[in-house]
PDB file of C-alpha atoms and ligand atoms in Angstrom:
ATOM      1  CA  MET A   9       3.231  13.899 -15.248  1.00 97.00           C
ATOM      2  CA  ILE A  10       1.322  14.295 -18.479  1.00 98.00           C
ATOM      3  CA  ILE A  11       0.373  11.303 -20.607  1.00 98.00           C
ATOM      4  CA  ASP A  12      -1.001  11.838 -24.111  1.00 98.00           C
ATOM      5  CA  ILE A  13      -2.615   8.719 -25.503  1.00 98.00           C
ATOM      6  CA  LEU A  14      -3.074   8.646 -29.295  1.00 98.00           C
ATOM      7  CA  THR A  15      -5.770   6.213 -30.346  1.00 98.00           C
ATOM      8  CA  LEU A  16      -8.548   5.493 -32.834  1.00 98.00           C
ATOM      9  CA  PHE A  17     -10.685   4.329 -29.905  1.00 97.00           C
ATOM     10  CA  PRO A  18     -10.604   6.936 -27.097  1.00 98.00           C
ATOM     11  CA  GLU A  19     -13.820   5.466 -25.681  1.00 97.00           C
ATOM     12  CA  SER A  20     -11.895   2.318 -24.621  1.00 96.00           C
ATOM     13  CA  PHE A  21     -10.081   4.247 -21.922  1.00 97.00           C
ATOM     14  CA  SER A  22     -12.966   4.694 -19.491  1.00 95.00           C
ATOM     15  CA  ALA A  23     -11.207   2.225 -17.142  1.00 92.00           C
ATOM     16  CA  LEU A  24      -8.756   5.061 -16.354  1.00 93.00           C
ATOM     17  CA  ASP A  25     -11.656   7.066 -14.911  1.00 92.00           C
ATOM     18  CA  THR A  26     -12.070   4.844 -11.890  1.00 92.00           C
ATOM     19  CA  SER A  27     -10.493   4.261  -8.496  1.00 93.00           C
ATOM     20  CA  ILE A  28      -6.874   5.236  -7.790  1.00 93.00           C
ATOM     21  CA  ILE A  29      -6.103   6.630 -11.263  1.00 93.00           C
ATOM     22  CA  ALA A  30      -9.245   8.799 -11.217  1.00 94.00           C
ATOM     23  CA  ARG A  31      -8.236  10.124  -7.770  1.00 94.00           C
ATOM     24  CA  ALA A  32      -4.709  10.916  -8.962  1.00 93.00           C
ATOM     25  CA  LYS A  33      -6.174  12.773 -11.968  1.00 94.00           C
ATOM     26  CA  LYS A  34      -8.467  14.769  -9.716  1.00 94.00           C
ATOM     27  CA  SER A  35      -5.622  15.684  -7.385  1.00 93.00           C
ATOM     28  CA  GLY A  36      -3.618  17.068 -10.320  1.00 94.00           C
ATOM     29  CA  LYS A  37      -0.682  14.653  -9.824  1.00 94.00           C
ATOM     30  CA  ILE A  38      -1.243  13.274 -13.304  1.00 96.00           C
ATOM     31  CA  GLU A  39      -2.981  14.450 -16.456  1.00 97.00           C
ATOM     32  CA  ILE A  40      -4.146  11.962 -19.093  1.00 97.00           C
ATOM     33  CA  ASN A  41      -5.264  13.283 -22.498  1.00 98.00           C
ATOM     34  CA  LEU A  42      -6.973  11.096 -25.078  1.00 98.00           C
ATOM     35  CA  ILE A  43      -6.238  12.195 -28.648  1.00 98.00           C
ATOM     36  CA  ASN A  44      -8.261  10.752 -31.509  1.00 98.00           C
ATOM     37  CA  ILE A  45      -5.911   9.948 -34.353  1.00 98.00           C
ATOM     38  CA  ARG A  46      -8.809  10.106 -36.791  1.00 98.00           C
ATOM     39  CA  ASP A  47      -9.189  13.846 -36.122  1.00 98.00           C
ATOM     40  CA  PHE A  48      -5.797  14.289 -37.837  1.00 98.00           C
ATOM     41  CA  SER A  49      -6.543  12.342 -41.040  1.00 98.00           C
ATOM     42  CA  SER A  50      -6.246  14.511 -44.127  1.00 98.00           C
ATOM     43  CA  ASP A  51      -8.388  12.022 -46.076  1.00 98.00           C
ATOM     44  CA  LYS A  52     -11.809  13.407 -46.918  1.00 98.00           C
ATOM     45  CA  HIS A  53     -13.433  10.289 -45.360  1.00 98.00           C
ATOM     46  CA  LYS A  54     -11.050  10.452 -42.340  1.00 98.00           C
ATOM     47  CA  LYS A  55      -9.611   7.098 -43.356  1.00 98.00           C
ATOM     48  CA  CYS A  56      -6.687   5.969 -41.190  1.00 98.00           C
ATOM     49  CA  ASP A  57      -5.909   2.506 -42.532  1.00 97.00           C
ATOM     50  CA  ASP A  58      -4.875   0.819 -45.768  1.00 97.00           C
ATOM     51  CA  THR A  59      -3.672  -2.508 -47.165  1.00 97.00           C
ATOM     52  CA  PRO A  60       0.004  -3.372 -46.707  1.00 96.00           C
ATOM     53  CA  PHE A  61       2.460  -3.106 -49.637  1.00 97.00           C
ATOM     54  CA  GLY A  62       3.733  -6.561 -50.557  1.00 97.00           C
ATOM     55  CA  GLY A  63       0.462  -8.170 -49.516  1.00 95.00           C
ATOM     56  CA  GLY A  64      -0.480  -9.877 -46.291  1.00 91.00           C
ATOM     57  CA  ALA A  65      -3.584 -10.145 -44.188  1.00 92.00           C
ATOM     58  CA  GLY A  66      -5.484  -7.240 -42.700  1.00 94.00           C
ATOM     59  CA  MET A  67      -5.022  -3.495 -42.660  1.00 96.00           C
ATOM     60  CA  LEU A  68      -2.259  -1.212 -41.436  1.00 97.00           C
ATOM     61  CA  MET A  69      -2.641   2.234 -39.873  1.00 97.00           C
ATOM     62  CA  THR A  70      -1.377   4.834 -42.283  1.00 98.00           C
ATOM     63  CA  ALA A  71       1.492   7.133 -41.322  1.00 98.00           C
ATOM     64  CA  GLN A  72       0.009  10.606 -41.965  1.00 98.00           C
ATOM     65  CA  PRO A  73      -2.685  10.787 -39.233  1.00 98.00           C
ATOM     66  CA  ILE A  74      -0.337   9.315 -36.614  1.00 98.00           C
ATOM     67  CA  TYR A  75       2.518  11.627 -37.628  1.00 98.00           C
ATOM     68  CA  ASP A  76       0.316  14.728 -37.359  1.00 98.00           C
ATOM     69  CA  ALA A  77      -1.197  13.564 -34.065  1.00 98.00           C
ATOM     70  CA  VAL A  78       2.276  13.020 -32.553  1.00 98.00           C
ATOM     71  CA  MET A  79       3.520  16.360 -33.834  1.00 98.00           C
ATOM     72  CA  SER A  80       0.498  18.115 -32.247  1.00 98.00           C
ATOM     73  CA  VAL A  81       1.646  17.100 -28.735  1.00 98.00           C
ATOM     74  CA  LYS A  82       5.366  16.309 -28.972  1.00 98.00           C
ATOM     75  CA  LYS A  83       7.777  18.407 -26.895  1.00 98.00           C
ATOM     76  CA  GLU A  84      11.534  18.277 -26.585  1.00 97.00           C
ATOM     77  CA  ASN A  85      11.429  16.001 -23.542  1.00 97.00           C
ATOM     78  CA  SER A  86       8.608  13.674 -24.642  1.00 98.00           C
ATOM     79  CA  LYS A  87       9.072   9.954 -24.131  1.00 98.00           C
ATOM     80  CA  ILE A  88       7.277   8.118 -26.952  1.00 98.00           C
ATOM     81  CA  ILE A  89       5.984   4.583 -26.440  1.00 98.00           C
ATOM     82  CA  LEU A  90       4.501   2.154 -28.897  1.00 98.00           C
ATOM     83  CA  PRO A  91       2.790  -0.885 -27.373  1.00 98.00           C
ATOM     84  CA  SER A  92       3.652  -3.795 -29.636  1.00 98.00           C
ATOM     85  CA  PRO A  93       3.880  -7.597 -29.328  1.00 97.00           C
ATOM     86  CA  SER A  94       7.347  -7.272 -30.880  1.00 96.00           C
ATOM     87  CA  GLY A  95       8.599  -4.849 -28.218  1.00 97.00           C
ATOM     88  CA  LYS A  96      10.665  -5.560 -25.072  1.00 98.00           C
ATOM     89  CA  LEU A  97       8.749  -7.203 -22.229  1.00 98.00           C
ATOM     90  CA  PHE A  98       7.160  -4.768 -19.763  1.00 98.00           C
ATOM     91  CA  SER A  99       8.133  -5.039 -16.088  1.00 96.00           C
ATOM     92  CA  ALA A 100       7.917  -3.246 -12.737  1.00 95.00           C
ATOM     93  CA  LYS A 101      11.442  -1.956 -13.361  1.00 96.00           C
ATOM     94  CA  LYS A 102      10.337  -0.373 -16.684  1.00 98.00           C
ATOM     95  CA  ALA A 103       7.210   1.092 -15.021  1.00 98.00           C
ATOM     96  CA  ARG A 104       9.350   2.740 -12.342  1.00 97.00           C
ATOM     97  CA  GLU A 105      11.720   4.091 -15.010  1.00 98.00           C
ATOM     98  CA  LEU A 106       8.805   5.524 -17.071  1.00 98.00           C
ATOM     99  CA  SER A 107       7.385   7.226 -13.985  1.00 98.00           C
ATOM    100  CA  GLU A 108      10.426   9.550 -14.001  1.00 98.00           C
ATOM    101  CA  ASN A 109       9.259  11.199 -17.245  1.00 98.00           C
ATOM    102  CA  GLU A 110       7.438  14.500 -17.317  1.00 98.00           C
ATOM    103  CA  HIS A 111       5.659  13.783 -20.624  1.00 98.00           C
ATOM    104  CA  ILE A 112       4.759  10.439 -22.156  1.00 98.00           C
ATOM    105  CA  ILE A 113       3.135   9.930 -25.539  1.00 99.00           C
ATOM    106  CA  ILE A 114       1.631   6.496 -26.220  1.00 99.00           C
ATOM    107  CA  ILE A 115       0.773   5.560 -29.783  1.00 98.00           C
ATOM    108  CA  CYS A 116      -1.905   2.872 -29.930  1.00 98.00           C
ATOM    109  CA  GLY A 117      -1.658   0.770 -33.043  1.00 97.00           C
ATOM    110  CA  HIS A 118      -4.668  -1.227 -34.166  1.00 93.00           C
ATOM    111  CA  TYR A 119      -5.497  -3.788 -36.848  1.00 86.00           C
ATOM    112  CA  GLU A 120      -2.218  -5.383 -38.073  1.00 91.00           C
ATOM    113  CA  GLY A 121      -0.069  -2.515 -36.798  1.00 94.00           C
ATOM    114  CA  ILE A 122       1.274   0.812 -38.041  1.00 97.00           C
ATOM    115  CA  ASP A 123       3.395   1.990 -41.000  1.00 98.00           C
ATOM    116  CA  GLN A 124       7.084   1.380 -40.194  1.00 98.00           C
ATOM    117  CA  ARG A 125       8.002   5.003 -41.047  1.00 98.00           C
ATOM    118  CA  ILE A 126       6.345   6.206 -37.823  1.00 98.00           C
ATOM    119  CA  ILE A 127       8.791   3.955 -35.954  1.00 98.00           C
ATOM    120  CA  ASP A 128      11.726   5.177 -38.088  1.00 98.00           C
ATOM    121  CA  ILE A 129      10.854   8.864 -37.589  1.00 98.00           C
ATOM    122  CA  PHE A 130       9.967   8.954 -33.882  1.00 98.00           C
ATOM    123  CA  GLU A 131      11.948   5.935 -32.670  1.00 98.00           C
ATOM    124  CA  PRO A 132       9.414   5.097 -29.925  1.00 98.00           C
ATOM    125  CA  GLU A 133      10.252   2.562 -27.287  1.00 98.00           C
ATOM    126  CA  GLU A 134       8.349  -0.572 -28.306  1.00 98.00           C
ATOM    127  CA  ILE A 135       6.908  -2.349 -25.282  1.00 98.00           C
ATOM    128  CA  SER A 136       5.115  -5.702 -25.120  1.00 98.00           C
ATOM    129  CA  ILE A 137       2.949  -6.644 -22.195  1.00 98.00           C
ATOM    130  CA  GLY A 138       3.263 -10.380 -22.830  1.00 98.00           C
ATOM    131  CA  ASP A 139       3.787 -13.119 -25.397  1.00 97.00           C
ATOM    132  CA  TYR A 140       0.363 -13.003 -26.975  1.00 97.00           C
ATOM    133  CA  VAL A 141      -1.221 -10.755 -29.590  1.00 96.00           C
ATOM    134  CA  LEU A 142      -4.070  -8.402 -28.733  1.00 97.00           C
ATOM    135  CA  THR A 143      -6.334  -6.663 -31.267  1.00 95.00           C
ATOM    136  CA  GLY A 144      -4.811  -3.254 -30.541  1.00 96.00           C
ATOM    137  CA  GLY A 145      -2.535  -1.179 -28.377  1.00 98.00           C
ATOM    138  CA  GLU A 146      -5.351   0.228 -26.202  1.00 98.00           C
ATOM    139  CA  LEU A 147      -5.368  -2.500 -23.509  1.00 98.00           C
ATOM    140  CA  PRO A 148      -1.525  -2.584 -23.299  1.00 98.00           C
ATOM    141  CA  ALA A 149      -1.519   1.233 -23.078  1.00 98.00           C
ATOM    142  CA  MET A 150      -3.859   1.046 -20.093  1.00 98.00           C
ATOM    143  CA  VAL A 151      -1.685  -1.612 -18.472  1.00 98.00           C
ATOM    144  CA  ILE A 152       1.472   0.516 -18.987  1.00 98.00           C
ATOM    145  CA  VAL A 153      -0.264   3.701 -17.720  1.00 98.00           C
ATOM    146  CA  ASP A 154      -1.693   2.006 -14.622  1.00 97.00           C
ATOM    147  CA  ALA A 155       1.551   0.273 -13.627  1.00 97.00           C
ATOM    148  CA  THR A 156       3.590   3.456 -14.290  1.00 98.00           C
ATOM    149  CA  LEU A 157       1.327   5.855 -12.426  1.00 97.00           C
ATOM    150  CA  ARG A 158       1.564   3.739  -9.257  1.00 95.00           C
ATOM    151  CA  PHE A 159       5.201   4.886  -9.079  1.00 96.00           C
ATOM    152  CA  VAL A 160       4.401   8.578  -9.458  1.00 96.00           C
ATOM    153  CA  GLU A 161       5.003  10.360  -6.157  1.00 93.00           C
ATOM    154  CA  GLY A 162       1.842  10.569  -4.049  1.00 92.00           C
ATOM    155  CA  VAL A 163      -0.374   8.276  -6.177  1.00 94.00           C
ATOM    156  CA  ILE A 164      -0.102   5.394  -3.689  1.00 92.00           C
ATOM    157  CA  SER A 165       1.765   5.087  -0.425  1.00 89.00           C
ATOM    158  CA  LYS A 166       5.524   4.292  -0.380  1.00 87.00           C
ATOM    159  CA  GLU A 167       4.863   1.341   2.005  1.00 86.00           C
ATOM    160  CA  SER A 168       2.483  -0.278  -0.513  1.00 84.00           C
ATOM    161  CA  LEU A 169       5.124  -0.064  -3.195  1.00 86.00           C
ATOM    162  CA  GLU A 170       7.804  -1.524  -0.986  1.00 82.00           C
ATOM    163  CA  GLU A 171       5.734  -4.468   0.175  1.00 78.00           C
ATOM    164  CA  GLU A 172       4.287  -5.595  -3.146  1.00 82.00           C
ATOM    165  CA  SER A 173       5.309  -8.271  -5.607  1.00 79.00           C
ATOM    166  CA  PHE A 174       8.367  -7.522  -7.777  1.00 82.00           C
ATOM    167  CA  SER A 175       9.705  -4.860  -5.386  1.00 75.00           C
ATOM    168  CA  SER A 176      11.962  -7.670  -4.170  1.00 80.00           C
ATOM    169  CA  ASN A 177      12.622 -11.116  -5.585  1.00 84.00           C
ATOM    170  CA  LEU A 178       9.506 -12.487  -3.850  1.00 93.00           C
ATOM    171  CA  LEU A 179       5.821 -12.378  -4.702  1.00 95.00           C
ATOM    172  CA  GLU A 180       3.493 -10.865  -2.153  1.00 93.00           C
ATOM    173  CA  TYR A 181       2.496 -12.944   0.884  1.00 95.00           C
ATOM    174  CA  PRO A 182      -1.208 -13.818   1.542  1.00 96.00           C
ATOM    175  CA  GLN A 183      -3.248 -11.135   3.307  1.00 96.00           C
ATOM    176  CA  TYR A 184      -6.446 -11.203   5.341  1.00 98.00           C
ATOM    177  CA  THR A 185      -8.985  -8.683   6.685  1.00 97.00           C
ATOM    178  CA  ARG A 186     -12.130  -8.908   8.818  1.00 96.00           C
ATOM    179  CA  PRO A 187     -13.954 -11.156   9.692  1.00 97.00           C
ATOM    180  CA  GLN A 188     -11.517 -13.365  11.593  1.00 97.00           C
ATOM    181  CA  VAL A 189     -13.473 -16.509  10.520  1.00 97.00           C
ATOM    182  CA  PHE A 190     -15.017 -16.823   7.041  1.00 98.00           C
ATOM    183  CA  GLN A 191     -16.647 -20.007   5.757  1.00 98.00           C
ATOM    184  CA  GLY A 192     -14.971 -21.842   8.621  1.00 98.00           C
ATOM    185  CA  LEU A 193     -11.515 -20.569   7.591  1.00 98.00           C
ATOM    186  CA  GLU A 194      -9.598 -18.708  10.278  1.00 98.00           C
ATOM    187  CA  VAL A 195      -7.029 -15.962   9.825  1.00 98.00           C
ATOM    188  CA  PRO A 196      -3.593 -17.463  10.742  1.00 98.00           C
ATOM    189  CA  PHE A 197      -3.105 -16.944  14.464  1.00 97.00           C
ATOM    190  CA  VAL A 198       0.324 -15.362  14.031  1.00 98.00           C
ATOM    191  CA  LEU A 199      -1.231 -12.340  12.271  1.00 98.00           C
ATOM    192  CA  THR A 200      -3.534 -11.609  15.232  1.00 97.00           C
ATOM    193  CA  ASN A 201      -1.103 -11.973  18.151  1.00 94.00           C
ATOM    194  CA  GLY A 202       0.636  -8.593  17.670  1.00 95.00           C
ATOM    195  CA  ASN A 203       4.224 -10.007  17.612  1.00 97.00           C
ATOM    196  CA  HIS A 204       5.739  -7.987  14.761  1.00 97.00           C
ATOM    197  CA  LYS A 205       8.874 -10.050  14.454  1.00 97.00           C
ATOM    198  CA  GLU A 206       6.880 -13.291  14.171  1.00 98.00           C
ATOM    199  CA  ILE A 207       4.521 -11.646  11.649  1.00 97.00           C
ATOM    200  CA  ALA A 208       7.432 -10.494   9.501  1.00 96.00           C
ATOM    201  CA  ASN A 209       8.992 -13.983   9.557  1.00 97.00           C
ATOM    202  CA  TRP A 210       5.667 -15.603   8.639  1.00 97.00           C
ATOM    203  CA  GLN A 211       5.158 -13.167   5.766  1.00 96.00           C
ATOM    204  CA  LYS A 212       8.624 -13.829   4.426  1.00 95.00           C
ATOM    205  CA  GLU A 213       8.151 -17.585   4.651  1.00 97.00           C
ATOM    206  CA  LYS A 214       4.763 -17.455   2.846  1.00 97.00           C
ATOM    207  CA  ALA A 215       6.149 -15.134   0.168  1.00 95.00           C
ATOM    208  CA  PHE A 216       8.974 -17.600  -0.450  1.00 96.00           C
ATOM    209  CA  GLU A 217       6.549 -20.575  -0.659  1.00 97.00           C
ATOM    210  CA  LYS A 218       4.314 -18.723  -3.116  1.00 97.00           C
ATOM    211  CA  THR A 219       7.252 -17.628  -5.294  1.00 96.00           C
ATOM    212  CA  LYS A 220       8.664 -21.168  -5.338  1.00 96.00           C
ATOM    213  CA  LYS A 221       5.267 -22.515  -6.432  1.00 97.00           C
ATOM    214  CA  ASN A 222       4.188 -19.848  -8.976  1.00 97.00           C
ATOM    215  CA  ARG A 223       7.394 -18.199 -10.204  1.00 96.00           C
ATOM    216  CA  PRO A 224      10.488 -20.236  -9.349  1.00 95.00           C
ATOM    217  CA  ASP A 225      12.333 -18.229 -12.046  1.00 93.00           C
ATOM    218  CA  LEU A 226      12.214 -15.173  -9.715  1.00 92.00           C
ATOM    219  CA  LEU A 227      14.367 -16.922  -7.137  1.00 92.00           C
ATOM    220  CA  ASN A 228      17.384 -16.615  -9.486  1.00 83.00           C
ATOM    221  CA  TRP A 229      16.710 -12.951  -9.480  1.00 59.00           C
ATOM    222  CA  GLU A 230      17.967  -9.718 -10.965  1.00 61.00           C
ATOM    223  CA  GLU A 231      15.856  -6.555 -10.703  1.00 57.00           C
ATOM    224  CA  ARG A 232      12.950  -6.815 -13.137  1.00 56.00           C
TER     225      ARG A 232
HETATM  226  N1  LIG B 320      -0.438  -5.018 -29.233  1.00 69.57           N
HETATM  227  C1  LIG B 320      -0.948  -6.217 -29.564  1.00 69.57           C
HETATM  228  N2  LIG B 320      -0.516  -7.167 -28.749  1.00 69.57           N
HETATM  229  C2  LIG B 320       0.304  -6.556 -27.840  1.00 69.57           C
HETATM  230  C3  LIG B 320       1.075  -7.002 -26.739  1.00 69.57           C
HETATM  231  N3  LIG B 320       1.119  -8.281 -26.338  1.00 69.57           N
HETATM  232  N4  LIG B 320       1.790  -6.080 -26.040  1.00 69.57           N
HETATM  233  C4  LIG B 320       1.797  -4.775 -26.412  1.00 69.57           C
HETATM  234  N5  LIG B 320       1.102  -4.321 -27.469  1.00 69.57           N
HETATM  235  C5  LIG B 320       0.364  -5.207 -28.163  1.00 69.57           C
END
C-alpha cells in the first residue's frame, strides 16, 4: 500500500518513523510519502492561506496549492481522505476498509480548514477522529494511518488483530507479563495454571466487566 500525505508540516510526521510502522516501511509492505503542499504554491512568496470570503475568524488554506499537490500524485484508483471534525466518525471498521486500498491520499487541512472547492472537485471522504477540534489534520492523519496499517497483511499478526478491542463487541481483557509479583500485586492464578479453557473463560468475563464499566454502549453492538 502507498500512502501520500499532503501537508504544510511534513516534519510533524516523525512519529511514523518509529516502532511497528517503521518496521513495516522497511520491509516494503507499506510506503508513506510526505508531500509539502507549499512546494506547489504558485504564489511568489509560497503563500498557501488567505482570509475567508464573507468574513469569519482565522485563515483558510487556498485551493491552488492543494489542487496541484493532489494532481501530482493522484491515480485512477486513489482513495482520497480529508481529516475533518465535520467528517464521519473513524472506527476500526473504517480502518479495516481503508486497508484494502492500494493508494491513499490524505489531505491535511490546517488553520480554519480548506477552500470548499477542493472538496467539490476531489470528493474526498471526510473523516473525524472524535468530537473535538484539533489545530490541523496532521494528528488525525497519523491516527488514521496507524490504525489502517495495522490491518495491512503482515504488519502485525492475525492473532493480535483478532484478540484486540473492537474486533468483537468487547474491549480487551487485562494482560500481565513477568514478574509474577509486582508491588505486592500478583498475576491472577488462573493465568498461570495452564488450563486453557479456564483462561479463555476468565478473559471473556474480564472483557465483559471492562466493557460494561467503560463502554456499555458497545454491548448493544453492531460492527464498528
Ligand atoms: N481536524 C481538526 N479536528 C479534527 C478531528 N477531530 N478529526 C479529524 N480532523 C480534524
